[in-house]
C-alpha cells in the first residue's frame, strides 16, 4: 500500500471529471510535485493515469492547480484513443513518474528534439489492471525514445514491484525473453496510435530499439533535475502549475488548508457554471461549506448555483 489515495469529483468521461490525490493524512496533494519520485532505492513511484485495456486519454493536468487527473480534450471533445487492431485501448497500465519533467526548452542529445512539457511517461507491464489514480511502485526495465511531432517523448518500460512475477524482471532483455512480442507491440502501438486521428506516424530515436535499465534510469534522473529547476522557479514553466504542499525549497509551496481551498474552488466553479455532475454531487451544508454526497443513481443531476 502506498499510503496515497485518490478522490474522484464529477462523473468519469465528462469535462468536469477530476481525480485529486491525497496523502496518508487525507490532505490534498499534487501527484506531479508531492509524490516522491522514489518509492525505495532504485524503485520509482508511478501515477496510473490510464488502466490497461481502457481508451479514455486521462492525464495529470499540468496546468491546473494541484494537477488533478482529467480527461484530455482535443478540438472541444473528450479524447479517446482508437482501438488499433489487434489491440484494445492502451496495452499496459499507462501513467507518469512524479517529480519529473521533460523540459520543452532542452534539446535532448539523443533525439535532437526538445521535451514534451510533461512528466515522463511509463508503460507498466505487470499482470494486474491498475486503477486510475492508483500510486504504485515500479522497477524500471528500459526505455523507448519516441518522437511525437518533433518533441521528445520518452516511454519508460517498468513492472509493478507487487507483480507476482516481478523478481524475474530486472532489465529490458527479461521482457524480450518472458513476454515475447510485447515490446514489438509497444513500438507498433506508439507508431500508429494517432493515425486514426489524422496524425502522421510517430518516429523513434535509436531505430526504435529499447535502451536498457541503466540508460532509462539516467534519463529519468535528468528529467527529475529539470523538474526540480521548474518547481524551484529556476526555469519558467510558463503555464505549468507548480503549486505543491511538500517541496520545501519551492516558492510555490502551500499549506494543506490552501490546497483544500483550491479543490473546493475548482469544484465550486463547475457548479456556478451549471455543469452536470454524476454520481458524486456537491451539496451546500448548514455551515455554508461544500461537501460531496455519494448517491446511488446512474442518472446525473444538474445543479446550478
Ligand atoms: Mg510524454
PDB file of C-alpha atoms and ligand atoms in Angstrom:
ATOM      1  CA  UNK A   1       0.000   0.000   0.000  1.00  0.00           C
ATOM      2  CA  UNK A   2       1.364   3.366  -0.999  1.00  0.00           C
ATOM      3  CA  UNK A   3      -0.434   5.429   1.658  1.00  0.00           C
ATOM      4  CA  UNK A   4      -1.780   7.692  -1.066  1.00  0.00           C
ATOM      5  CA  UNK A   5      -5.414   7.722  -2.042  1.00  0.00           C
ATOM      6  CA  UNK A   6      -7.463   9.322  -4.764  1.00  0.00           C
ATOM      7  CA  UNK A   7     -10.762  11.163  -4.733  1.00  0.00           C
ATOM      8  CA  UNK A   8     -12.958  11.460  -7.786  1.00  0.00           C
ATOM      9  CA  UNK A   9     -15.041  14.533  -8.467  1.00  0.00           C
ATOM     10  CA  UNK A  10     -17.866  14.552 -11.028  1.00  0.00           C
ATOM     11  CA  UNK A  11     -18.627  11.639 -13.322  1.00  0.00           C
ATOM     12  CA  UNK A  12     -15.972   9.927 -15.449  1.00  0.00           C
ATOM     13  CA  UNK A  13     -15.993  10.828 -19.155  1.00  0.00           C
ATOM     14  CA  UNK A  14     -17.302  14.356 -18.545  1.00  0.00           C
ATOM     15  CA  UNK A  15     -15.419  17.639 -18.939  1.00  0.00           C
ATOM     16  CA  UNK A  16     -15.656  18.218 -15.177  1.00  0.00           C
ATOM     17  CA  UNK A  17     -14.225  14.868 -14.092  1.00  0.00           C
ATOM     18  CA  UNK A  18     -11.182  15.173 -11.833  1.00  0.00           C
ATOM     19  CA  UNK A  19      -9.169  12.748  -9.731  1.00  0.00           C
ATOM     20  CA  UNK A  20      -7.462  14.532  -6.846  1.00  0.00           C
ATOM     21  CA  UNK A  21      -4.696  12.823  -4.922  1.00  0.00           C
ATOM     22  CA  UNK A  22      -4.378  12.742  -1.132  1.00  0.00           C
ATOM     23  CA  UNK A  23      -1.570  11.824   1.233  1.00  0.00           C
ATOM     24  CA  UNK A  24      -1.753   9.359   4.135  1.00  0.00           C
ATOM     25  CA  UNK A  25      -3.332  12.083   6.311  1.00  0.00           C
ATOM     26  CA  UNK A  26      -6.116  12.621   3.779  1.00  0.00           C
ATOM     27  CA  UNK A  27      -4.748  16.028   2.738  1.00  0.00           C
ATOM     28  CA  UNK A  28      -4.844  17.062  -0.904  1.00  0.00           C
ATOM     29  CA  UNK A  29      -1.542  16.956  -2.758  1.00  0.00           C
ATOM     30  CA  UNK A  30      -0.266  17.349  -6.292  1.00  0.00           C
ATOM     31  CA  UNK A  31       0.511  13.991  -7.965  1.00  0.00           C
ATOM     32  CA  UNK A  32       3.032  15.848 -10.155  1.00  0.00           C
ATOM     33  CA  UNK A  33       5.013  17.544  -7.370  1.00  0.00           C
ATOM     34  CA  UNK A  34       4.204  15.958  -3.999  1.00  0.00           C
ATOM     35  CA  UNK A  35       4.566  12.235  -4.625  1.00  0.00           C
ATOM     36  CA  UNK A  36       8.253  11.392  -4.225  1.00  0.00           C
ATOM     37  CA  UNK A  37       9.977  10.118  -7.358  1.00  0.00           C
ATOM     38  CA  UNK A  38      11.446   7.219  -5.357  1.00  0.00           C
ATOM     39  CA  UNK A  39       9.380   4.631  -3.501  1.00  0.00           C
ATOM     40  CA  UNK A  40      12.585   2.901  -2.385  1.00  0.00           C
ATOM     41  CA  UNK A  41      16.170   2.607  -3.569  1.00  0.00           C
ATOM     42  CA  UNK A  42      16.038   2.171  -7.357  1.00  0.00           C
ATOM     43  CA  UNK A  43      12.237   1.819  -7.149  1.00  0.00           C
ATOM     44  CA  UNK A  44      10.123   4.577  -8.611  1.00  0.00           C
ATOM     45  CA  UNK A  45       6.598   5.752  -7.935  1.00  0.00           C
ATOM     46  CA  UNK A  46       4.159   5.716 -10.822  1.00  0.00           C
ATOM     47  CA  UNK A  47       0.880   7.622 -11.029  1.00  0.00           C
ATOM     48  CA  UNK A  48      -1.539   5.461 -13.008  1.00  0.00           C
ATOM     49  CA  UNK A  49      -3.465   7.642 -15.446  1.00  0.00           C
ATOM     50  CA  UNK A  50      -4.888   5.047 -17.854  1.00  0.00           C
ATOM     51  CA  UNK A  51      -5.677   1.468 -16.761  1.00  0.00           C
ATOM     52  CA  UNK A  52      -4.750  -1.249 -19.251  1.00  0.00           C
ATOM     53  CA  UNK A  53      -7.373  -2.025 -21.934  1.00  0.00           C
ATOM     54  CA  UNK A  54      -9.137   1.315 -21.462  1.00  0.00           C
ATOM     55  CA  UNK A  55      -9.325   4.075 -24.100  1.00  0.00           C
ATOM     56  CA  UNK A  56     -10.001   7.412 -22.344  1.00  0.00           C
ATOM     57  CA  UNK A  57      -6.888   9.606 -22.509  1.00  0.00           C
ATOM     58  CA  UNK A  58      -6.658  10.575 -18.836  1.00  0.00           C
ATOM     59  CA  UNK A  59      -3.648  12.579 -17.711  1.00  0.00           C
ATOM     60  CA  UNK A  60      -2.182  14.710 -14.966  1.00  0.00           C
ATOM     61  CA  UNK A  61      -3.425  18.241 -15.678  1.00  0.00           C
ATOM     62  CA  UNK A  62      -0.062  20.009 -15.527  1.00  0.00           C
ATOM     63  CA  UNK A  63      -1.613  23.463 -15.913  1.00  0.00           C
ATOM     64  CA  UNK A  64      -4.323  23.072 -13.250  1.00  0.00           C
ATOM     65  CA  UNK A  65      -3.632  23.862  -9.587  1.00  0.00           C
ATOM     66  CA  UNK A  66      -2.768  20.652  -7.684  1.00  0.00           C
ATOM     67  CA  UNK A  67      -2.592  18.873 -11.059  1.00  0.00           C
ATOM     68  CA  UNK A  68      -5.584  16.509 -10.759  1.00  0.00           C
ATOM     69  CA  UNK A  69      -6.000  13.755 -13.355  1.00  0.00           C
ATOM     70  CA  UNK A  70      -8.551  14.684 -16.001  1.00  0.00           C
ATOM     71  CA  UNK A  71      -9.525  13.552 -19.478  1.00  0.00           C
ATOM     72  CA  UNK A  72      -7.669  15.272 -22.301  1.00  0.00           C
ATOM     73  CA  UNK A  73      -9.786  17.461 -24.578  1.00  0.00           C
ATOM     74  CA  UNK A  74      -8.950  17.941 -28.267  1.00  0.00           C
ATOM     75  CA  UNK A  75     -10.978  20.226 -30.520  1.00  0.00           C
ATOM     76  CA  UNK A  76     -13.654  20.556 -27.840  1.00  0.00           C
ATOM     77  CA  UNK A  77     -14.135  16.791 -27.485  1.00  0.00           C
ATOM     78  CA  UNK A  78     -13.124  14.374 -24.759  1.00  0.00           C
ATOM     79  CA  UNK A  79     -10.232  12.346 -26.111  1.00  0.00           C
ATOM     80  CA  UNK A  80     -10.193   8.554 -26.530  1.00  0.00           C
ATOM     81  CA  UNK A  81      -7.509   6.536 -28.273  1.00  0.00           C
ATOM     82  CA  UNK A  82      -8.786   4.268 -31.030  1.00  0.00           C
ATOM     83  CA  UNK A  83      -8.565   0.501 -30.783  1.00  0.00           C
ATOM     84  CA  UNK A  84      -5.602  -0.257 -33.030  1.00  0.00           C
ATOM     85  CA  UNK A  85      -6.057  -3.713 -34.450  1.00  0.00           C
ATOM     86  CA  UNK A  86      -5.380  -6.160 -32.822  1.00  0.00           C
ATOM     87  CA  UNK A  87      -5.129  -4.210 -29.558  1.00  0.00           C
ATOM     88  CA  UNK A  88      -7.812  -2.926 -27.185  1.00  0.00           C
ATOM     89  CA  UNK A  89      -7.145   0.537 -25.757  1.00  0.00           C
ATOM     90  CA  UNK A  90      -3.820   1.021 -24.019  1.00  0.00           C
ATOM     91  CA  UNK A  91      -1.872  -2.256 -23.819  1.00  0.00           C
ATOM     92  CA  UNK A  92      -0.187  -1.508 -20.467  1.00  0.00           C
ATOM     93  CA  UNK A  93      -1.123   0.428 -17.379  1.00  0.00           C
ATOM     94  CA  UNK A  94      -0.038   3.872 -18.503  1.00  0.00           C
ATOM     95  CA  UNK A  95       0.992   6.800 -16.381  1.00  0.00           C
ATOM     96  CA  UNK A  96       3.824   9.026 -15.246  1.00  0.00           C
ATOM     97  CA  UNK A  97       6.708   9.161 -12.799  1.00  0.00           C
ATOM     98  CA  UNK A  98       6.083  12.028 -10.352  1.00  0.00           C
ATOM     99  CA  UNK A  99       8.649  14.794  -9.860  1.00  0.00           C
ATOM    100  CA  UNK A 100       9.904  14.517 -13.440  1.00  0.00           C
ATOM    101  CA  UNK A 101       9.502  16.920 -16.345  1.00  0.00           C
ATOM    102  CA  UNK A 102      10.516  16.753 -19.990  1.00  0.00           C
ATOM    103  CA  UNK A 103      11.748  20.329 -20.411  1.00  0.00           C
ATOM    104  CA  UNK A 104      10.487  21.881 -23.675  1.00  0.00           C
ATOM    105  CA  UNK A 105      13.445  24.281 -23.509  1.00  0.00           C
ATOM    106  CA  UNK A 106      16.038  21.500 -23.505  1.00  0.00           C
ATOM    107  CA  UNK A 107      17.213  19.849 -26.710  1.00  0.00           C
ATOM    108  CA  UNK A 108      17.767  16.163 -25.971  1.00  0.00           C
ATOM    109  CA  UNK A 109      21.196  14.909 -27.055  1.00  0.00           C
ATOM    110  CA  UNK A 110      19.782  11.526 -28.108  1.00  0.00           C
ATOM    111  CA  UNK A 111      16.712  12.587 -30.058  1.00  0.00           C
ATOM    112  CA  UNK A 112      17.711  16.080 -31.203  1.00  0.00           C
ATOM    113  CA  UNK A 113      14.273  17.255 -30.043  1.00  0.00           C
ATOM    114  CA  UNK A 114      13.016  19.209 -27.047  1.00  0.00           C
ATOM    115  CA  UNK A 115      10.882  17.744 -24.279  1.00  0.00           C
ATOM    116  CA  UNK A 116       7.091  17.437 -24.473  1.00  0.00           C
ATOM    117  CA  UNK A 117       6.426  19.570 -21.356  1.00  0.00           C
ATOM    118  CA  UNK A 118       5.005  16.661 -19.331  1.00  0.00           C
ATOM    119  CA  UNK A 119       6.187  14.311 -16.595  1.00  0.00           C
ATOM    120  CA  UNK A 120       7.937  11.246 -18.056  1.00  0.00           C
ATOM    121  CA  UNK A 121       5.572   8.500 -19.268  1.00  0.00           C
ATOM    122  CA  UNK A 122       5.570   4.910 -18.032  1.00  0.00           C
ATOM    123  CA  UNK A 123       4.190   1.693 -19.519  1.00  0.00           C
ATOM    124  CA  UNK A 124       3.687  -0.797 -16.682  1.00  0.00           C
ATOM    125  CA  UNK A 125       3.680  -4.391 -17.949  1.00  0.00           C
ATOM    126  CA  UNK A 126       2.557  -6.378 -14.903  1.00  0.00           C
ATOM    127  CA  UNK A 127      -0.462  -8.671 -14.886  1.00  0.00           C
ATOM    128  CA  UNK A 128      -2.772  -6.537 -12.739  1.00  0.00           C
ATOM    129  CA  UNK A 129      -5.081  -3.981 -14.318  1.00  0.00           C
ATOM    130  CA  UNK A 130      -4.449  -0.944 -12.128  1.00  0.00           C
ATOM    131  CA  UNK A 131      -6.962   1.756 -11.208  1.00  0.00           C
ATOM    132  CA  UNK A 132      -6.933   5.333 -12.430  1.00  0.00           C
ATOM    133  CA  UNK A 133      -5.260   7.472  -9.758  1.00  0.00           C
ATOM    134  CA  UNK A 134      -3.527   4.498  -8.145  1.00  0.00           C
ATOM    135  CA  UNK A 135       0.040   5.100  -6.967  1.00  0.00           C
ATOM    136  CA  UNK A 136       2.239   2.058  -7.453  1.00  0.00           C
ATOM    137  CA  UNK A 137       5.936   1.312  -7.009  1.00  0.00           C
ATOM    138  CA  UNK A 138       7.717   0.089 -10.145  1.00  0.00           C
ATOM    139  CA  UNK A 139      11.026  -1.429 -11.210  1.00  0.00           C
ATOM    140  CA  UNK A 140      12.351   0.321 -14.297  1.00  0.00           C
ATOM    141  CA  UNK A 141      13.414  -2.091 -17.066  1.00  0.00           C
ATOM    142  CA  UNK A 142      14.147   0.032 -20.122  1.00  0.00           C
ATOM    143  CA  UNK A 143      13.090   2.962 -22.244  1.00  0.00           C
ATOM    144  CA  UNK A 144      11.930   3.857 -25.758  1.00  0.00           C
ATOM    145  CA  UNK A 145      12.760   7.235 -27.344  1.00  0.00           C
ATOM    146  CA  UNK A 146       9.577   8.290 -29.109  1.00  0.00           C
ATOM    147  CA  UNK A 147       9.473  11.474 -31.177  1.00  0.00           C
ATOM    148  CA  UNK A 148       5.968  12.899 -31.396  1.00  0.00           C
ATOM    149  CA  UNK A 149       5.586  15.740 -33.885  1.00  0.00           C
ATOM    150  CA  UNK A 150       9.139  16.929 -33.210  1.00  0.00           C
ATOM    151  CA  UNK A 151       9.010  16.562 -29.417  1.00  0.00           C
ATOM    152  CA  UNK A 152      10.950  14.072 -27.298  1.00  0.00           C
ATOM    153  CA  UNK A 153       8.508  11.781 -25.501  1.00  0.00           C
ATOM    154  CA  UNK A 154      10.352   9.051 -23.587  1.00  0.00           C
ATOM    155  CA  UNK A 155       8.387   5.891 -22.735  1.00  0.00           C
ATOM    156  CA  UNK A 156       9.735   4.073 -19.679  1.00  0.00           C
ATOM    157  CA  UNK A 157       9.054   0.324 -19.506  1.00  0.00           C
ATOM    158  CA  UNK A 158       8.520  -0.854 -15.935  1.00  0.00           C
ATOM    159  CA  UNK A 159       6.876  -3.520 -13.805  1.00  0.00           C
ATOM    160  CA  UNK A 160       4.900  -3.185 -10.599  1.00  0.00           C
ATOM    161  CA  UNK A 161       7.077  -4.398  -7.702  1.00  0.00           C
ATOM    162  CA  UNK A 162       3.984  -6.173  -6.351  1.00  0.00           C
ATOM    163  CA  UNK A 163       3.546  -8.227  -9.509  1.00  0.00           C
ATOM    164  CA  UNK A 164       3.852 -11.954  -8.631  1.00  0.00           C
ATOM    165  CA  UNK A 165       6.483 -12.259 -11.384  1.00  0.00           C
ATOM    166  CA  UNK A 166       8.416  -9.050 -10.599  1.00  0.00           C
ATOM    167  CA  UNK A 167      11.515 -10.871  -9.296  1.00  0.00           C
ATOM    168  CA  UNK A 168      12.080 -12.301 -12.792  1.00  0.00           C
ATOM    169  CA  UNK A 169      12.206  -8.874 -14.440  1.00  0.00           C
ATOM    170  CA  UNK A 170      15.403  -6.905 -13.966  1.00  0.00           C
ATOM    171  CA  UNK A 171      16.244  -5.452 -17.366  1.00  0.00           C
ATOM    172  CA  UNK A 172      14.784  -4.981 -20.841  1.00  0.00           C
ATOM    173  CA  UNK A 173      16.064  -8.386 -22.039  1.00  0.00           C
ATOM    174  CA  UNK A 174      13.846 -10.090 -19.466  1.00  0.00           C
ATOM    175  CA  UNK A 175      10.819  -8.538 -21.151  1.00  0.00           C
ATOM    176  CA  UNK A 176      12.020  -9.798 -24.544  1.00  0.00           C
ATOM    177  CA  UNK A 177      12.530 -13.286 -23.126  1.00  0.00           C
ATOM    178  CA  UNK A 178       9.456 -13.631 -20.897  1.00  0.00           C
ATOM    179  CA  UNK A 179       6.862 -11.628 -22.823  1.00  0.00           C
ATOM    180  CA  UNK A 180       7.780 -12.262 -26.465  1.00  0.00           C
ATOM    181  CA  UNK A 181       6.154  -9.775 -28.819  1.00  0.00           C
ATOM    182  CA  UNK A 182       5.205  -7.247 -26.139  1.00  0.00           C
ATOM    183  CA  UNK A 183       7.970  -4.757 -26.942  1.00  0.00           C
ATOM    184  CA  UNK A 184       7.327  -5.058 -30.683  1.00  0.00           C
ATOM    185  CA  UNK A 185       3.636  -4.442 -29.998  1.00  0.00           C
ATOM    186  CA  UNK A 186       4.593  -1.428 -27.875  1.00  0.00           C
ATOM    187  CA  UNK A 187       6.537   0.186 -30.734  1.00  0.00           C
ATOM    188  CA  UNK A 188       3.766  -0.683 -33.191  1.00  0.00           C
ATOM    189  CA  UNK A 189       1.160   0.855 -30.864  1.00  0.00           C
ATOM    190  CA  UNK A 190       3.061   4.099 -30.328  1.00  0.00           C
ATOM    191  CA  UNK A 191       3.936   4.377 -34.004  1.00  0.00           C
ATOM    192  CA  UNK A 192       0.319   4.167 -35.136  1.00  0.00           C
ATOM    193  CA  UNK A 193      -1.934   5.313 -32.304  1.00  0.00           C
ATOM    194  CA  UNK A 194      -2.525   8.826 -33.606  1.00  0.00           C
ATOM    195  CA  UNK A 195      -3.079   7.804 -37.222  1.00  0.00           C
ATOM    196  CA  UNK A 196      -6.850   7.247 -36.713  1.00  0.00           C
ATOM    197  CA  UNK A 197      -6.989  10.932 -35.592  1.00  0.00           C
ATOM    198  CA  UNK A 198      -5.457  12.074 -38.865  1.00  0.00           C
ATOM    199  CA  UNK A 199      -1.931  12.491 -37.489  1.00  0.00           C
ATOM    200  CA  UNK A 200       1.257  11.098 -39.014  1.00  0.00           C
ATOM    201  CA  UNK A 201       3.012   8.040 -37.590  1.00  0.00           C
ATOM    202  CA  UNK A 202       5.324   8.772 -34.651  1.00  0.00           C
ATOM    203  CA  UNK A 203       9.072   8.400 -35.070  1.00  0.00           C
ATOM    204  CA  UNK A 204      11.696   6.924 -32.757  1.00  0.00           C
ATOM    205  CA  UNK A 205      15.345   7.535 -31.996  1.00  0.00           C
ATOM    206  CA  UNK A 206      17.787   4.571 -31.873  1.00  0.00           C
ATOM    207  CA  UNK A 207      15.986   2.879 -34.763  1.00  0.00           C
ATOM    208  CA  UNK A 208      13.024   2.193 -32.405  1.00  0.00           C
ATOM    209  CA  UNK A 209      15.171  -0.048 -30.199  1.00  0.00           C
ATOM    210  CA  UNK A 210      14.681  -0.077 -26.448  1.00  0.00           C
ATOM    211  CA  UNK A 211      17.541   1.098 -24.259  1.00  0.00           C
ATOM    212  CA  UNK A 212      18.346  -0.820 -21.079  1.00  0.00           C
ATOM    213  CA  UNK A 213      17.565  -0.198 -17.432  1.00  0.00           C
ATOM    214  CA  UNK A 214      20.699   1.859 -16.659  1.00  0.00           C
ATOM    215  CA  UNK A 215      20.088   4.129 -19.622  1.00  0.00           C
ATOM    216  CA  UNK A 216      16.437   4.537 -18.578  1.00  0.00           C
ATOM    217  CA  UNK A 217      17.349   5.461 -15.017  1.00  0.00           C
ATOM    218  CA  UNK A 218      19.821   8.086 -16.283  1.00  0.00           C
ATOM    219  CA  UNK A 219      17.078   9.648 -18.423  1.00  0.00           C
ATOM    220  CA  UNK A 220      14.608   9.612 -15.514  1.00  0.00           C
ATOM    221  CA  UNK A 221      17.188  11.276 -13.248  1.00  0.00           C
ATOM    222  CA  UNK A 222      17.765  14.015 -15.832  1.00  0.00           C
ATOM    223  CA  UNK A 223      14.006  14.679 -16.014  1.00  0.00           C
ATOM    224  CA  UNK A 224      13.968  14.826 -12.199  1.00  0.00           C
ATOM    225  CA  UNK A 225      16.634  17.570 -12.371  1.00  0.00           C
ATOM    226  CA  UNK A 226      14.517  19.544 -14.872  1.00  0.00           C
ATOM    227  CA  UNK A 227      11.513  19.135 -12.584  1.00  0.00           C
ATOM    228  CA  UNK A 228      13.490  20.487  -9.633  1.00  0.00           C
ATOM    229  CA  UNK A 229      14.556  23.538 -11.651  1.00  0.00           C
ATOM    230  CA  UNK A 230      10.893  24.032 -12.608  1.00  0.00           C
ATOM    231  CA  UNK A 231       9.427  23.764  -9.116  1.00  0.00           C
ATOM    232  CA  UNK A 232      12.139  25.991  -7.607  1.00  0.00           C
ATOM    233  CA  UNK A 233      11.462  28.599 -10.312  1.00  0.00           C
ATOM    234  CA  UNK A 234      14.934  28.369 -11.851  1.00  0.00           C
ATOM    235  CA  UNK A 235      13.116  27.644 -15.103  1.00  0.00           C
ATOM    236  CA  UNK A 236       9.897  29.432 -16.082  1.00  0.00           C
ATOM    237  CA  UNK A 237       7.307  26.706 -16.635  1.00  0.00           C
ATOM    238  CA  UNK A 238       5.064  29.161 -18.469  1.00  0.00           C
ATOM    239  CA  UNK A 239       1.546  27.785 -17.922  1.00  0.00           C
ATOM    240  CA  UNK A 240       2.521  24.869 -15.672  1.00  0.00           C
ATOM    241  CA  UNK A 241       1.104  24.929 -12.148  1.00  0.00           C
ATOM    242  CA  UNK A 242       3.826  24.239  -9.593  1.00  0.00           C
ATOM    243  CA  UNK A 243       1.597  24.596  -6.522  1.00  0.00           C
ATOM    244  CA  UNK A 244       2.663  21.895  -4.077  1.00  0.00           C
ATOM    245  CA  UNK A 245       2.497  21.042  -0.377  1.00  0.00           C
ATOM    246  CA  UNK A 246       5.849  19.314   0.282  1.00  0.00           C
ATOM    247  CA  UNK A 247       8.760  20.789  -1.697  1.00  0.00           C
ATOM    248  CA  UNK A 248      10.436  22.930   0.965  1.00  0.00           C
ATOM    249  CA  UNK A 249      12.705  24.835  -1.432  1.00  0.00           C
ATOM    250  CA  UNK A 250       9.823  25.729  -3.749  1.00  0.00           C
ATOM    251  CA  UNK A 251       8.268  29.220  -3.756  1.00  0.00           C
ATOM    252  CA  UNK A 252       5.016  27.524  -4.845  1.00  0.00           C
ATOM    253  CA  UNK A 253       4.631  25.512  -1.623  1.00  0.00           C
ATOM    254  CA  UNK A 254       1.299  25.995   0.162  1.00  0.00           C
ATOM    255  CA  UNK A 255      -0.238  24.589   3.326  1.00  0.00           C
ATOM    256  CA  UNK A 256      -2.906  21.853   3.457  1.00  0.00           C
ATOM    257  CA  UNK A 257      -5.735  24.347   4.075  1.00  0.00           C
ATOM    258  CA  UNK A 258      -4.803  26.276   0.943  1.00  0.00           C
ATOM    259  CA  UNK A 259      -4.716  23.027  -1.021  1.00  0.00           C
ATOM    260  CA  UNK A 260      -8.201  22.153   0.200  1.00  0.00           C
ATOM    261  CA  UNK A 261      -9.420  25.634  -0.722  1.00  0.00           C
ATOM    262  CA  UNK A 262      -8.125  25.064  -4.265  1.00  0.00           C
ATOM    263  CA  UNK A 263     -10.068  21.811  -4.605  1.00  0.00           C
ATOM    264  CA  UNK A 264     -13.207  23.462  -3.226  1.00  0.00           C
ATOM    265  CA  UNK A 265     -12.850  26.454  -5.526  1.00  0.00           C
ATOM    266  CA  UNK A 266     -12.314  24.309  -8.635  1.00  0.00           C
ATOM    267  CA  UNK A 267     -15.391  22.241  -7.891  1.00  0.00           C
ATOM    268  CA  UNK A 268     -17.474  25.274  -6.930  1.00  0.00           C
ATOM    269  CA  UNK A 269     -16.605  26.903 -10.240  1.00  0.00           C
ATOM    270  CA  UNK A 270     -18.166  23.959 -12.058  1.00  0.00           C
ATOM    271  CA  UNK A 271     -21.357  24.366 -10.058  1.00  0.00           C
ATOM    272  CA  UNK A 272     -21.541  28.049 -10.821  1.00  0.00           C
ATOM    273  CA  UNK A 273     -21.190  27.317 -14.491  1.00  0.00           C
ATOM    274  CA  UNK A 274     -24.082  24.887 -14.186  1.00  0.00           C
ATOM    275  CA  UNK A 275     -22.135  21.838 -15.234  1.00  0.00           C
ATOM    276  CA  UNK A 276     -23.646  18.429 -14.900  1.00  0.00           C
ATOM    277  CA  UNK A 277     -22.447  16.222 -12.080  1.00  0.00           C
ATOM    278  CA  UNK A 278     -22.732  12.495 -11.929  1.00  0.00           C
ATOM    279  CA  UNK A 279     -22.504  10.004  -9.139  1.00  0.00           C
ATOM    280  CA  UNK A 280     -21.000  12.434  -6.658  1.00  0.00           C
ATOM    281  CA  UNK A 281     -22.969  15.599  -6.065  1.00  0.00           C
ATOM    282  CA  UNK A 282     -21.731  18.725  -4.473  1.00  0.00           C
ATOM    283  CA  UNK A 283     -24.022  19.926  -1.713  1.00  0.00           C
ATOM    284  CA  UNK A 284     -24.013  23.044   0.439  1.00  0.00           C
ATOM    285  CA  UNK A 285     -24.350  22.068   4.096  1.00  0.00           C
ATOM    286  CA  UNK A 286     -25.710  24.096   7.011  1.00  0.00           C
ATOM    287  CA  UNK A 287     -22.349  25.696   7.751  1.00  0.00           C
ATOM    288  CA  UNK A 288     -22.025  27.106   4.285  1.00  0.00           C
ATOM    289  CA  UNK A 289     -19.391  24.536   3.333  1.00  0.00           C
ATOM    290  CA  UNK A 290     -19.470  22.341   0.273  1.00  0.00           C
ATOM    291  CA  UNK A 291     -19.356  18.610   0.608  1.00  0.00           C
ATOM    292  CA  UNK A 292     -19.963  15.687  -1.668  1.00  0.00           C
ATOM    293  CA  UNK A 293     -22.820  13.295  -1.339  1.00  0.00           C
ATOM    294  CA  UNK A 294     -22.485   9.864  -2.852  1.00  0.00           C
ATOM    295  CA  UNK A 295     -25.750   8.856  -4.461  1.00  0.00           C
ATOM    296  CA  UNK A 296     -26.581   5.511  -5.923  1.00  0.00           C
ATOM    297  CA  UNK A 297     -28.167   6.552  -9.149  1.00  0.00           C
ATOM    298  CA  UNK A 298     -26.950   6.195 -12.668  1.00  0.00           C
ATOM    299  CA  UNK A 299     -28.582   9.421 -13.771  1.00  0.00           C
ATOM    300  CA  UNK A 300     -26.839  12.754 -13.490  1.00  0.00           C
ATOM    301  CA  UNK A 301     -28.253  15.669 -11.553  1.00  0.00           C
ATOM    302  CA  UNK A 302     -27.972  19.194 -12.869  1.00  0.00           C
ATOM    303  CA  UNK A 303     -27.170  21.728 -10.183  1.00  0.00           C
ATOM    304  CA  UNK A 304     -26.930  25.416 -10.900  1.00  0.00           C
ATOM    305  CA  UNK A 305     -25.968  27.747  -8.086  1.00  0.00           C
TER     306      UNK A 305
HETATM  307 MG1  LIG B   1       5.008  12.377 -22.612  1.00  0.00          MG
END
